[in-house]
Short mmCIF file of C-alpha atoms in Angstrom, two decimals:
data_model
loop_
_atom_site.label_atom_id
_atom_site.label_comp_id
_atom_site.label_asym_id
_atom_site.label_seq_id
_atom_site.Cartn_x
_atom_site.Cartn_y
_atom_site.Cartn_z
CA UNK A 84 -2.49 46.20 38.79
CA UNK A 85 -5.35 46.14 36.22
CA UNK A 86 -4.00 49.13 33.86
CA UNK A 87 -0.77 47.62 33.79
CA UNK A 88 -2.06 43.86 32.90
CA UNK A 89 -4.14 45.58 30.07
CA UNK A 90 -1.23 47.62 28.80
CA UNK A 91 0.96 44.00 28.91
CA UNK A 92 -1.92 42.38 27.09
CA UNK A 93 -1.84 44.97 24.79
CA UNK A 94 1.66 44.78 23.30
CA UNK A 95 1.86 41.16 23.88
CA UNK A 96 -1.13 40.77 21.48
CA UNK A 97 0.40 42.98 19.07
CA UNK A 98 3.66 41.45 18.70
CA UNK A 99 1.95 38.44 18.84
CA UNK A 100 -1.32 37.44 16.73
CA UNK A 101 -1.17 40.42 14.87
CA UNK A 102 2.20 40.44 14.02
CA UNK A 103 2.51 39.11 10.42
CA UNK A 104 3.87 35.89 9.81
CA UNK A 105 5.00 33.57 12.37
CA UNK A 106 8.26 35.43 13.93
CA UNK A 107 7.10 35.26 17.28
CA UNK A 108 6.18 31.34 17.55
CA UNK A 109 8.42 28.87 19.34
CA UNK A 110 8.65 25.33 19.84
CA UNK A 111 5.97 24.14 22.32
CA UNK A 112 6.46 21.04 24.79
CA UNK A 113 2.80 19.63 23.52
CA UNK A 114 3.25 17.51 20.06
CA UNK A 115 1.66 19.54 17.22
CA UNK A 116 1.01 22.99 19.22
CA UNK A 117 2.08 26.30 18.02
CA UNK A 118 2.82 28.61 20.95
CA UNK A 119 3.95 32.47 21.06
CA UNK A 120 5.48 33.80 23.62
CA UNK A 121 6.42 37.66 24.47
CA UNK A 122 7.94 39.13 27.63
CA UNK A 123 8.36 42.82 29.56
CA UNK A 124 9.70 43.44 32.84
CA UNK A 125 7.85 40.85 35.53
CA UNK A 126 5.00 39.65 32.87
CA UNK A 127 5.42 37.08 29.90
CA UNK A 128 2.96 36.11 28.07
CA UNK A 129 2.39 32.56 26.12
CA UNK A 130 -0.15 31.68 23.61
CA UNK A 131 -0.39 28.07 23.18
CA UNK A 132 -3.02 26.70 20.19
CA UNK A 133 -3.69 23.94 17.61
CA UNK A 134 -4.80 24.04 14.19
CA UNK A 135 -4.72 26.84 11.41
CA UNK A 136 -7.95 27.32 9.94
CA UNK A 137 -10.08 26.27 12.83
CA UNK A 138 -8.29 25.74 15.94
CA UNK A 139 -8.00 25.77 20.04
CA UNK A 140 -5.88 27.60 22.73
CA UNK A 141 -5.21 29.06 25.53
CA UNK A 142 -2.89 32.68 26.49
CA UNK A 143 -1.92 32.90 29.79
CA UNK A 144 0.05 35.92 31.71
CA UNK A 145 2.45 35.51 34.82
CA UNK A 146 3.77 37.53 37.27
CA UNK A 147 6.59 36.12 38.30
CA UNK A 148 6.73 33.02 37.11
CA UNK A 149 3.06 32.50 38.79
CA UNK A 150 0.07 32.82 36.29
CA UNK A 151 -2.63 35.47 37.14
CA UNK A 152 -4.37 35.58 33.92
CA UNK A 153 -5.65 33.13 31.25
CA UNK A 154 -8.23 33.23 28.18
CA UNK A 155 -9.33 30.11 26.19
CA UNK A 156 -10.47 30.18 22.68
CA UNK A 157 -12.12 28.06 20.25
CA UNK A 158 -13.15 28.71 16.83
CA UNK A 159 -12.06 29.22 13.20
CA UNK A 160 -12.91 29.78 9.37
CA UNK A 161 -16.36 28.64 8.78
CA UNK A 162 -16.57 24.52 7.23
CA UNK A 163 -18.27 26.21 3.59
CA UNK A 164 -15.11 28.52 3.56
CA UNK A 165 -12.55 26.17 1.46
CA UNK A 166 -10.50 28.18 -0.71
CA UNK A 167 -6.85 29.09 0.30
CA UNK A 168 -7.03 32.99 -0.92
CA UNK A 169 -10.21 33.53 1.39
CA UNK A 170 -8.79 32.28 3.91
CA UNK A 171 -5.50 33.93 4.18
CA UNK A 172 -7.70 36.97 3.15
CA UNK A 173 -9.65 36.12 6.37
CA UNK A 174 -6.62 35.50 8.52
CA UNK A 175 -4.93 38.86 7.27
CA UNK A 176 -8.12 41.09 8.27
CA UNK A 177 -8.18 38.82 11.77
CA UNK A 178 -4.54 40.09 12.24
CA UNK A 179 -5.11 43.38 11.67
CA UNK A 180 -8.32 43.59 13.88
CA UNK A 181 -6.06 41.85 16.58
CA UNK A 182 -3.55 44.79 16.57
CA UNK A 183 -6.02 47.08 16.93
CA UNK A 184 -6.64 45.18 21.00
CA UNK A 185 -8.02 47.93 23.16
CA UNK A 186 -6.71 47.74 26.70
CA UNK A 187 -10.37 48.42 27.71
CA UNK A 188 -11.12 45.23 26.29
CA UNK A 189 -7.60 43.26 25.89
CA UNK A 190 -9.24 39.83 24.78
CA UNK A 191 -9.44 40.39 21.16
CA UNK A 192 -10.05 43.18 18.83
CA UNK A 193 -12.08 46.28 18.57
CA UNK A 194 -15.84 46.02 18.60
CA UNK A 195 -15.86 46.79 15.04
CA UNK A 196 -13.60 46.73 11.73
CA UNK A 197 -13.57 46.68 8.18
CA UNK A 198 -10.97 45.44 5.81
CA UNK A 199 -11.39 44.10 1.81
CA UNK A 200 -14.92 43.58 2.03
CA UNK A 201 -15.12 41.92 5.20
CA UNK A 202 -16.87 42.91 8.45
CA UNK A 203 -15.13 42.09 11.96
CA UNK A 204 -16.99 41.67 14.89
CA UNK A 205 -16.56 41.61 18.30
CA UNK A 206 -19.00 41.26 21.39
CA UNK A 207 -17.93 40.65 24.99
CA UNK A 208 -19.14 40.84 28.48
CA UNK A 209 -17.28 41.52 31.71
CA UNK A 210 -14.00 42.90 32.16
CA UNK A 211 -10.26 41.91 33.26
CA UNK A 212 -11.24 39.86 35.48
CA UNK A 213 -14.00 37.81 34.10
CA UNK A 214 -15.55 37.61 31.19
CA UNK A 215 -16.51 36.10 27.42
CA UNK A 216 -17.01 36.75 24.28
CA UNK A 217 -17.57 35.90 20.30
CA UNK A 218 -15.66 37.61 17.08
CA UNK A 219 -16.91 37.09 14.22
CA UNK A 220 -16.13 38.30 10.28
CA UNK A 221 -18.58 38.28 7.75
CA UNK A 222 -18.65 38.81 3.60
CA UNK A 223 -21.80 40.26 2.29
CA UNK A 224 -23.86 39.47 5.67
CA UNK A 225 -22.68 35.99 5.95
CA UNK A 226 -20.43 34.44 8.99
CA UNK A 227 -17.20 33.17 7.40
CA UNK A 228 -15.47 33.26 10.35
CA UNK A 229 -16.36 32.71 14.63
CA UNK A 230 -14.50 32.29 17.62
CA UNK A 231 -15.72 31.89 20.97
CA UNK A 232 -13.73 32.80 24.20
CA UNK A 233 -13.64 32.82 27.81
CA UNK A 234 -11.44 34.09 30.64
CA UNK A 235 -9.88 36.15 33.43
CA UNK A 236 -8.17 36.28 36.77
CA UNK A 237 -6.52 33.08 38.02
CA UNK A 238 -6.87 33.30 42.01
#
């Protein structure tokens, strides 16, 4: 059951976060939320945050209607970080790090990537079933971007 979770979280993520633009959102039942949601065979997948450049959510998978899985997030663009090209610079190399999910490690992106001068980052512990984590990108050795997150298993 663990390979195919992975493989779900997989191409959920990528036509998900890291596809470009917002195609994928849908109205969400809480006031100001964006959610995404992506389905295959007898797993869907929502994503349900707040906020743009620093914001809060939670994915969760079901089986069957009944949730298994779930990851919560916090983070965002660093406060010093205020103009609108880095940041959709910033955003842009986050999307492309999150297609690049490993199903090894199907929380966020790869452990390491490079895109237009910035550096993403990504450490975790654990595995499916339990674990955290921090990404990070950076611009000449400084943060301009962190997220922390937490998850796994729902018994």
């Amino acid at each position: 059951m663990h390979d195919e979770l992975a493989a779900f979280l997989v191409a959920a993520k990528r036509n998900t976060h890291a596809a470009d633009g917002d195609g994928t959102s849908s109205a969400s039942a809480l006031t100001g939320a964006r959610q995404r949601d992506y389905r295959a065979g007898r797993f869907a997948y929502r994503d349900v945050h707040f906020g743009l450049a620093r914001f809060t959510g939670q994915e969760t998978v079901a089986l069957d209607d009944r949730v298994i899985w779930s990851m919560v997030y916090c983070g965002g663009v660093a406060p010093a970080v205020t103009d609108e090209a880095a940041i959709a610079l910033i955003h842009s190399c986050l999307r492309q790090a999150l297609y690049i999910v490993e199903a090894d490690r199907p929380f966020r992106g790869p452990r390491a990537f490079g895109r237009d001068g910035l550096r993403y980052l990504d450490d975790s512990e654990g595995d499916l079933a339990a674990f955290r984590g921090a990404e990070r990108i950076t611009r000449d050795g400084t943060v301009v971007y962190r997220l922390d997150y937490c998850g796994g298993l729902v018994r």
